[in-house]
CSV table of C-alpha atoms and ligand atoms in Angstrom, one decimal:
chain,number,residue,atom,x,y,z
B,188,UNK,CA,62.2,-35.2,7.7
B,189,UNK,CA,60.6,-32.3,9.4
B,190,UNK,CA,58.7,-31.8,12.6
B,191,UNK,CA,55.0,-30.4,13.0
B,192,UNK,CA,53.8,-26.9,14.0
B,193,UNK,CA,53.1,-26.7,17.5
B,194,UNK,CA,56.4,-28.7,18.7
B,195,UNK,CA,58.6,-27.7,21.4
B,196,UNK,CA,61.1,-24.8,20.3
B,197,UNK,CA,64.0,-27.1,20.8
B,198,UNK,CA,63.7,-30.8,21.3
B,199,UNK,CA,67.0,-32.6,21.7
B,200,UNK,CA,67.1,-36.6,21.8
B,201,UNK,CA,69.8,-38.7,22.5
B,202,UNK,CA,72.5,-36.2,22.0
B,203,UNK,CA,75.9,-38.0,22.2
B,204,UNK,CA,79.3,-36.3,21.6
B,205,UNK,CA,82.6,-38.2,21.4
B,206,UNK,CA,85.9,-36.4,21.3
B,207,UNK,CA,88.9,-38.3,19.8
B,208,UNK,CA,92.0,-37.8,21.9
B,209,UNK,CA,95.5,-39.5,21.7
B,210,UNK,CA,94.7,-41.8,24.6
B,211,UNK,CA,91.2,-42.9,23.0
B,212,UNK,CA,87.7,-41.7,22.8
B,213,UNK,CA,86.3,-39.3,25.2
B,214,UNK,CA,82.6,-39.8,25.7
B,215,UNK,CA,81.7,-36.2,27.2
B,216,UNK,CA,77.9,-36.3,26.3
B,217,UNK,CA,76.1,-39.7,26.5
B,218,UNK,CA,72.8,-39.6,25.4
B,219,UNK,CA,70.7,-36.8,26.8
B,220,UNK,CA,67.2,-35.5,25.9
B,221,UNK,CA,66.0,-31.8,26.5
B,222,UNK,CA,62.9,-30.1,25.8
B,223,UNK,CA,62.4,-26.2,25.7
B,224,UNK,CA,59.1,-24.4,24.9
B,225,UNK,CA,59.3,-20.7,23.7
B,226,UNK,CA,59.4,-18.1,26.6
B,227,UNK,CA,60.7,-20.7,29.1
B,228,UNK,CA,64.1,-21.0,30.7
B,229,UNK,CA,66.2,-24.4,31.2
B,230,UNK,CA,68.8,-24.4,33.7
B,231,UNK,CA,71.5,-26.9,32.7
B,232,UNK,CA,73.3,-27.6,35.7
B,233,UNK,CA,76.7,-29.9,36.7
B,234,UNK,CA,80.1,-29.4,37.9
B,235,UNK,CA,82.9,-28.4,35.5
B,236,UNK,CA,83.8,-31.2,33.0
B,237,UNK,CA,80.1,-32.8,33.0
B,238,UNK,CA,79.6,-32.2,29.6
B,239,UNK,CA,77.3,-29.1,29.3
B,240,UNK,CA,79.3,-26.9,26.9
B,241,UNK,CA,80.3,-29.9,24.6
B,242,UNK,CA,76.3,-30.7,24.4
B,243,UNK,CA,75.5,-27.0,23.8
B,244,UNK,CA,78.2,-26.5,21.3
B,245,UNK,CA,77.2,-29.5,19.5
B,246,UNK,CA,73.8,-27.7,18.7
B,247,UNK,CA,75.4,-25.0,16.7
B,248,UNK,CA,78.4,-27.1,15.1
B,249,UNK,CA,81.1,-25.5,17.4
B,250,UNK,CA,82.7,-28.5,18.7
B,251,UNK,CA,86.2,-29.3,17.1
B,252,UNK,CA,86.3,-31.3,13.8
B,253,UNK,CA,87.2,-34.5,15.3
B,254,UNK,CA,84.2,-34.8,17.5
B,255,UNK,CA,81.6,-37.3,16.7
B,256,UNK,CA,78.1,-36.0,17.4
B,257,UNK,CA,74.9,-38.4,17.2
B,258,UNK,CA,71.2,-38.0,18.1
B,259,UNK,CA,68.6,-35.2,17.0
B,260,UNK,CA,68.2,-31.6,18.0
B,261,UNK,CA,64.9,-30.3,16.5
B,262,UNK,CA,64.7,-26.3,16.2
B,263,UNK,CA,62.1,-24.7,14.0
B,264,UNK,CA,61.3,-27.8,11.9
B,265,UNK,CA,64.8,-29.1,11.2
B,266,UNK,CA,67.4,-31.2,13.0
B,267,UNK,CA,70.2,-28.9,13.8
B,268,UNK,CA,72.5,-32.1,13.9
B,269,UNK,CA,71.9,-32.6,10.3
B,270,UNK,CA,72.0,-29.1,8.7
B,271,UNK,CA,75.0,-28.1,6.2
B,272,UNK,CA,77.4,-25.9,7.8
B,273,UNK,CA,76.1,-23.1,5.7
B,274,UNK,CA,72.7,-23.5,7.0
B,275,UNK,CA,73.9,-23.6,10.6
B,276,UNK,CA,75.8,-20.5,10.4
B,277,UNK,CA,72.5,-19.0,9.2
B,278,UNK,CA,71.3,-19.9,12.9
B,279,UNK,CA,74.2,-18.8,14.8
B,280,UNK,CA,73.6,-15.3,15.7
B,281,UNK,CA,70.4,-15.3,13.8
B,282,UNK,CA,67.6,-17.6,15.2
B,283,UNK,CA,70.0,-18.8,17.7
B,284,UNK,CA,72.2,-16.5,19.9
B,285,UNK,CA,75.0,-17.6,22.2
B,286,UNK,CA,76.5,-16.0,25.5
B,287,UNK,CA,79.7,-17.2,26.8
B,288,UNK,CA,81.4,-17.3,29.8
B,289,UNK,CA,84.3,-15.0,28.5
B,290,UNK,CA,82.6,-12.1,27.0
B,291,UNK,CA,86.1,-11.2,25.5
B,292,UNK,CA,85.9,-14.4,23.5
B,293,UNK,CA,82.8,-12.9,21.4
B,294,UNK,CA,84.6,-9.1,21.1
B,295,UNK,CA,87.4,-7.8,18.8
B,296,UNK,CA,89.8,-6.0,20.9
B,297,UNK,CA,91.0,-3.8,17.9
B,298,UNK,CA,87.3,-2.6,17.1
B,299,UNK,CA,84.8,-0.2,18.7
B,300,UNK,CA,82.1,-1.3,20.4
B,301,UNK,CA,79.4,0.3,18.5
B,302,UNK,CA,80.8,-1.2,15.4
B,303,UNK,CA,80.9,-4.6,16.5
B,304,UNK,CA,77.3,-4.7,17.4
B,305,UNK,CA,76.4,-2.9,14.1
B,306,UNK,CA,78.4,-5.7,12.3
B,307,UNK,CA,76.4,-8.4,14.1
B,308,UNK,CA,72.9,-6.5,13.3
B,309,UNK,CA,74.5,-6.4,9.6
B,310,UNK,CA,75.4,-10.0,9.5
B,311,UNK,CA,71.6,-11.3,8.8
B,312,UNK,CA,70.6,-8.1,7.4
B,313,UNK,CA,73.3,-7.1,4.6
B,314,UNK,CA,71.1,-4.2,3.2
B,315,UNK,CA,70.8,-2.2,6.1
B,316,UNK,CA,72.8,0.9,5.9
B,317,UNK,CA,76.1,1.5,8.2
B,318,UNK,CA,74.4,4.5,9.9
B,319,UNK,CA,71.3,2.7,10.3
B,320,UNK,CA,73.0,-0.6,11.9
B,321,UNK,CA,75.0,2.0,14.3
B,322,UNK,CA,71.9,3.7,15.4
B,323,UNK,CA,70.3,0.5,16.1
B,324,UNK,CA,73.3,-0.6,18.1
B,325,UNK,CA,73.3,2.3,20.3
B,326,UNK,CA,69.3,1.5,21.0
B,327,UNK,CA,70.4,-2.0,21.9
B,328,UNK,CA,73.1,-0.8,24.2
B,329,UNK,CA,70.5,1.7,25.8
B,330,UNK,CA,68.0,-1.1,26.3
B,331,UNK,CA,70.6,-3.5,28.0
B,332,UNK,CA,71.1,-0.7,30.5
B,333,UNK,CA,74.6,0.6,29.4
B,334,UNK,CA,74.7,4.0,30.4
B,335,UNK,CA,75.6,6.8,27.8
B,336,UNK,CA,75.7,4.6,24.9
B,337,UNK,CA,76.4,7.2,22.0
B,338,UNK,CA,79.8,7.9,23.8
B,339,UNK,CA,80.4,4.6,25.0
B,340,UNK,CA,79.9,3.0,21.4
B,341,UNK,CA,82.9,4.8,20.5
B,342,UNK,CA,85.1,2.9,23.0
B,343,UNK,CA,87.0,-0.4,22.7
B,344,UNK,CA,86.3,-3.3,24.6
B,345,UNK,CA,89.3,-2.9,27.2
B,346,UNK,CA,87.9,0.3,28.0
B,347,UNK,CA,84.6,-1.5,29.6
B,348,UNK,CA,84.4,-3.4,32.7
B,349,UNK,CA,83.7,-7.1,32.8
B,350,UNK,CA,80.1,-6.6,33.5
B,351,UNK,CA,79.9,-4.1,30.5
B,352,UNK,CA,81.6,-6.2,28.3
B,353,UNK,CA,79.3,-9.2,29.1
B,354,UNK,CA,76.0,-6.9,28.3
B,355,UNK,CA,77.9,-6.0,25.0
B,356,UNK,CA,78.4,-9.8,24.2
B,357,UNK,CA,74.5,-10.2,25.1
B,358,UNK,CA,73.8,-7.3,22.7
B,359,UNK,CA,75.5,-9.1,20.0
B,360,UNK,CA,73.8,-12.3,20.7
B,361,UNK,CA,70.2,-10.8,20.6
B,362,UNK,CA,71.2,-8.4,17.9
B,363,UNK,CA,69.3,-10.4,15.3
B,364,UNK,CA,66.4,-11.1,17.4
B,365,UNK,CA,67.1,-14.9,18.3
B,366,UNK,CA,64.3,-17.2,19.3
B,367,UNK,CA,66.8,-19.3,21.3
B,368,UNK,CA,69.5,-17.9,23.5
B,369,UNK,CA,72.0,-20.5,24.9
B,370,UNK,CA,74.1,-18.6,28.0
B,371,UNK,CA,76.9,-20.7,28.8
B,372,UNK,CA,78.2,-19.6,32.3
B,373,UNK,CA,77.5,-16.2,31.3
B,374,UNK,CA,78.2,-14.8,35.1
B,375,UNK,CA,81.2,-17.1,36.2
B,376,UNK,CA,83.7,-14.5,35.6
B,377,UNK,CA,81.7,-11.9,37.2
B,378,UNK,CA,81.4,-10.4,40.9
B,379,UNK,CA,78.2,-11.4,42.7
B,380,UNK,CA,76.5,-8.0,42.4
B,381,UNK,CA,77.2,-7.8,38.5
B,382,UNK,CA,76.4,-11.5,38.2
B,383,UNK,CA,72.8,-10.7,39.6
B,384,UNK,CA,72.3,-7.9,37.2
B,385,UNK,CA,73.3,-9.7,34.1
B,386,UNK,CA,70.9,-13.1,35.0
B,387,UNK,CA,68.3,-10.2,35.7
B,388,UNK,CA,68.9,-9.0,32.1
B,389,UNK,CA,69.0,-12.4,30.6
B,390,UNK,CA,65.7,-13.2,32.1
B,391,UNK,CA,64.1,-9.8,31.1
B,392,UNK,CA,65.1,-10.4,27.7
B,393,UNK,CA,64.1,-13.9,27.7
B,394,UNK,CA,60.4,-13.1,29.2
B,395,UNK,CA,59.8,-9.8,27.1
B,396,UNK,CA,60.9,-11.4,23.7
B,397,UNK,CA,59.2,-14.6,24.3
B,398,UNK,CA,62.7,-16.4,23.7
B,399,UNK,CA,63.6,-19.8,25.0
B,400,UNK,CA,66.7,-19.6,27.1
B,401,UNK,CA,69.1,-22.5,27.9
B,402,UNK,CA,71.1,-21.0,31.0
B,403,UNK,CA,74.1,-23.2,31.7
B,404,UNK,CA,75.7,-23.0,35.1
B,405,UNK,CA,77.7,-25.0,37.9
B,406,UNK,CA,75.6,-23.1,40.3
B,407,UNK,CA,72.5,-24.6,41.2
B,408,UNK,CA,71.3,-21.8,43.4
B,409,UNK,CA,71.5,-19.5,40.6
B,410,UNK,CA,68.7,-21.2,39.1
B,411,UNK,CA,66.2,-20.8,41.9
B,412,UNK,CA,63.4,-18.4,41.1
B,413,UNK,CA,64.7,-18.2,37.6
B,414,UNK,CA,64.6,-21.1,35.5
B,415,UNK,CA,61.4,-23.2,34.9
B,416,UNK,CA,62.9,-26.4,34.4
B,417,UNK,CA,66.1,-27.7,35.6
B,418,UNK,CA,68.4,-30.5,34.3
B,419,UNK,CA,71.1,-31.8,36.3
B,420,UNK,CA,74.0,-33.4,34.3
B,421,UNK,CA,76.6,-35.5,35.6
B,422,UNK,CA,79.5,-37.6,33.6
B,423,UNK,CA,77.7,-36.8,30.3
B,424,UNK,CA,74.2,-37.6,31.4
B,425,UNK,CA,71.2,-36.3,32.9
B,426,UNK,CA,70.9,-37.5,36.3
B,427,UNK,CA,67.7,-35.6,37.5
B,428,UNK,CA,65.3,-33.2,35.5
B,429,UNK,CA,62.0,-31.6,36.2
B,430,UNK,CA,60.3,-28.4,37.2
B,431,UNK,CA,62.8,-26.1,39.2
B,432,UNK,CA,60.8,-25.9,42.5
B,433,UNK,CA,60.1,-29.6,42.5
B,434,UNK,CA,63.5,-30.4,42.0
B,435,UNK,CA,64.5,-28.3,44.7
B,436,UNK,CA,62.1,-29.5,47.0
B,437,UNK,CA,62.8,-33.3,46.2
B,438,UNK,CA,66.5,-33.5,45.7
B,439,UNK,CA,65.7,-36.9,44.5
B,440,UNK,CA,69.3,-37.8,43.3
B,441,UNK,CA,72.2,-37.7,45.6
B,442,UNK,CA,74.3,-35.5,43.4
B,443,UNK,CA,71.7,-32.9,43.2
B,444,UNK,CA,71.5,-33.2,46.8
B,445,UNK,CA,75.2,-32.6,47.0
B,446,UNK,CA,75.1,-29.6,44.5
B,447,UNK,CA,72.5,-27.9,46.9
B,448,UNK,CA,74.4,-28.7,50.1
B,449,UNK,CA,77.8,-27.1,48.6
B,450,UNK,CA,76.0,-23.7,48.5
B,451,UNK,CA,76.1,-21.5,51.6
B,452,UNK,CA,72.9,-22.3,52.7
B,453,UNK,CA,69.9,-21.5,55.8
B,454,UNK,CA,68.9,-25.1,55.4
B,455,UNK,CA,71.8,-27.0,56.4
B,456,UNK,CA,70.3,-30.3,57.5
B,457,UNK,CA,70.1,-31.9,54.0
B,458,UNK,CA,71.8,-35.1,54.8
B,459,UNK,CA,74.7,-34.6,52.9
B,460,UNK,CA,77.1,-31.8,53.5
B,461,UNK,CA,79.2,-31.4,50.2
B,462,UNK,CA,80.5,-33.9,47.5
B,463,UNK,CA,83.9,-35.1,48.1
B,464,UNK,CA,86.0,-35.5,45.0
B,465,UNK,CA,85.4,-34.5,41.6
B,466,UNK,CA,83.6,-35.6,38.5
B,467,UNK,CA,85.4,-38.5,36.4
B,468,UNK,CA,87.2,-38.1,33.6
B,469,UNK,CA,85.1,-39.0,30.3
B,470,UNK,CA,88.0,-41.1,29.1
B,471,UNK,CA,87.7,-43.1,32.5
B,472,UNK,CA,84.3,-43.6,33.5
B,473,UNK,CA,83.6,-45.9,36.5
B,474,UNK,CA,81.4,-48.8,35.7
B,475,UNK,CA,77.6,-48.9,36.6
B,476,UNK,CA,76.5,-45.4,38.2
B,477,UNK,CA,79.2,-43.0,37.5
B,478,UNK,CA,78.5,-41.2,40.5
B,479,UNK,CA,79.0,-44.3,42.7
B,480,UNK,CA,82.5,-43.5,44.1
B,481,UNK,CA,81.5,-40.3,45.5
B,482,UNK,CA,77.8,-41.2,46.5
B,483,UNK,CA,76.9,-41.7,50.0
B,484,UNK,CA,74.1,-43.8,49.5
B,485,UNK,CA,75.9,-46.3,46.9
B,486,UNK,CA,75.3,-50.1,47.0
B,487,UNK,CA,76.8,-53.0,45.6
B,488,UNK,CA,74.5,-52.7,42.6
B,489,UNK,CA,75.7,-49.2,41.8
B,490,UNK,CA,79.0,-50.3,40.8
B,491,UNK,CA,77.6,-52.6,38.0
B,492,UNK,CA,74.4,-51.2,36.3
B,493,UNK,CA,73.9,-48.1,35.2
B,494,UNK,CA,70.3,-46.3,36.3
B,495,UNK,CA,68.0,-44.8,33.7
B,496,UNK,CA,65.9,-41.5,34.3
B,497,UNK,CA,62.4,-42.5,35.7
B,498,UNK,CA,59.5,-40.5,37.0
B,499,UNK,CA,59.7,-40.0,40.6
B,500,UNK,CA,57.2,-37.7,42.2
B,501,UNK,CA,57.1,-35.4,39.4
B,502,UNK,CA,60.8,-35.4,38.7
B,503,UNK,CA,62.7,-37.8,36.5
B,504,UNK,CA,65.7,-39.3,38.7
B,505,UNK,CA,68.4,-41.6,37.2
B,506,UNK,CA,69.3,-43.6,40.8
B,507,UNK,CA,68.8,-47.2,41.8
B,508,UNK,CA,67.9,-46.2,45.2
B,509,UNK,CA,65.7,-43.3,44.4
B,510,UNK,CA,62.5,-45.0,46.4
B,511,UNK,CA,64.9,-45.7,49.1
B,512,UNK,CA,66.7,-42.8,49.7
B,513,UNK,CA,64.6,-40.4,52.6
B,514,UNK,CA,63.4,-37.1,51.7
B,515,UNK,CA,65.6,-34.2,52.7
B,516,UNK,CA,65.1,-33.2,56.4
B,517,UNK,CA,64.3,-29.6,56.5
B,518,UNK,CA,65.2,-26.9,59.1
B,519,UNK,CA,62.1,-26.1,61.3
I,839,ADP,N1,88.1,-30.9,22.5
I,839,ADP,C1,88.2,-31.7,23.1
I,839,ADP,N2,88.8,-32.7,23.0
I,839,ADP,C2,88.9,-33.8,24.1
I,839,ADP,N3,87.9,-33.6,25.4
I,839,ADP,C3,87.3,-32.6,25.5
I,839,ADP,C4,87.2,-31.4,24.3
I,839,ADP,N4,86.4,-30.6,24.8
I,839,ADP,C5,85.9,-31.0,26.1
I,839,ADP,N5,86.6,-32.0,26.3
I,839,ADP,C6,86.2,-33.0,27.5
I,839,ADP,O1,84.9,-33.3,27.6
I,839,ADP,C7,84.5,-33.1,29.0
I,839,ADP,C8,83.1,-32.4,29.1
I,839,ADP,O2,83.8,-30.8,28.9
I,839,ADP,P1,82.8,-29.6,28.8
I,839,ADP,O3,81.6,-29.9,28.2
I,839,ADP,O4,83.7,-28.4,28.4
I,839,ADP,O5,82.3,-29.7,30.2
I,839,ADP,P2,81.4,-28.5,31.2
I,839,ADP,O6,81.1,-27.5,30.3
I,839,ADP,O7,80.4,-29.4,31.8
I,839,ADP,O8,82.6,-27.9,32.2
I,839,ADP,C9,85.5,-32.9,29.7
I,839,ADP,O9,86.1,-33.9,30.4
I,839,ADP,C10,86.6,-32.2,28.7
I,839,ADP,O10,87.9,-32.5,29.3
I,840,SF4,S1,72.6,-45.2,41.6
I,840,SF4,FE1,73.6,-45.6,43.5
I,840,SF4,S2,75.5,-44.8,43.2
I,840,SF4,FE2,74.2,-43.8,41.9
I,840,SF4,S3,73.5,-41.9,42.7
I,840,SF4,FE3,71.9,-43.5,43.3
I,840,SF4,S4,72.5,-44.6,45.2
I,840,SF4,FE4,74.0,-43.1,44.3
I,841,MG,MG1,81.7,-25.5,30.1
């Protein structure tokens, strides 16, 4: 089955990922839907352990072999979840680029930076001469604001700072002109100034090349003014999603409020200071709404029935009490 032209760049439907561990099944992703248009940025946010990486790795077949994946992920007319490993490899580093939290995992410590970018360029264009690929690698480094690229191309990863290494990892991810870029916590290991530069670089690339980007982060604040859409993930499900500004304004789900309240903020009167505790292990999920043990608005029914996403003022929210929870107070 294929999709008609004019479909979104990426359409994920009812994606589920279950890991088998010695203690039983771990339902890390429990049925998520995502839609991304070309040229748009989708922020996927949630605390550590909510299933963000497992979901994105599933799209590229990068979860460990024991993982069971179901659902659909339509990308350019094909369901990524149904492709043969060989076909999926063609997408990886080709039409889909991935940038990870730790750039060292994308770099080989014993090869020079310029050679590694050139190798990524040659991966999908095997007939390109080595010299040409190297020239393109240096051009790409310059475009990603790596100063003195000719000299730096001859250096090794350990001779680069964390921020520079992340630029190189981005160069490798975009070397073959991907249409979709998945950036999984690309700045978590970096200091705040470098973090801002890298995010700016990713946003520029996305806008200039008309790519679609999924930007994964545990920091909701990072997405303000950057992402077009936000999907908030908790315990393997999306609990709130919509246009970024509307999600920030409505904070319809208590978890979103908690995430926003955990940020250093100007507007402190949001009704929830920060969320206590941590997300449940997917091996031991609470009954009902998985957020109920931490939720200040929880009532009896929250412990028995799981809420589903429903439209509430322009934003989809999965909360039994979405009508009853007062809108956040704003500082005058
Ligand atoms: N290979 C695996 N085997 C078993 N459990 C896993 C595996 N990978 C991830 N998990 C579990 O799945 C859950 C989601 O993990 P992950 O997707 O990495 O979360 P996030 O990226 O949101 O921090 C976590 O509880 C994690 O422990
Ligand atoms: S369903 Fe209940 S526990 Fe879950 S977020 Fe809403 S109020 Fe809180
Ligand atoms: Mg992760």
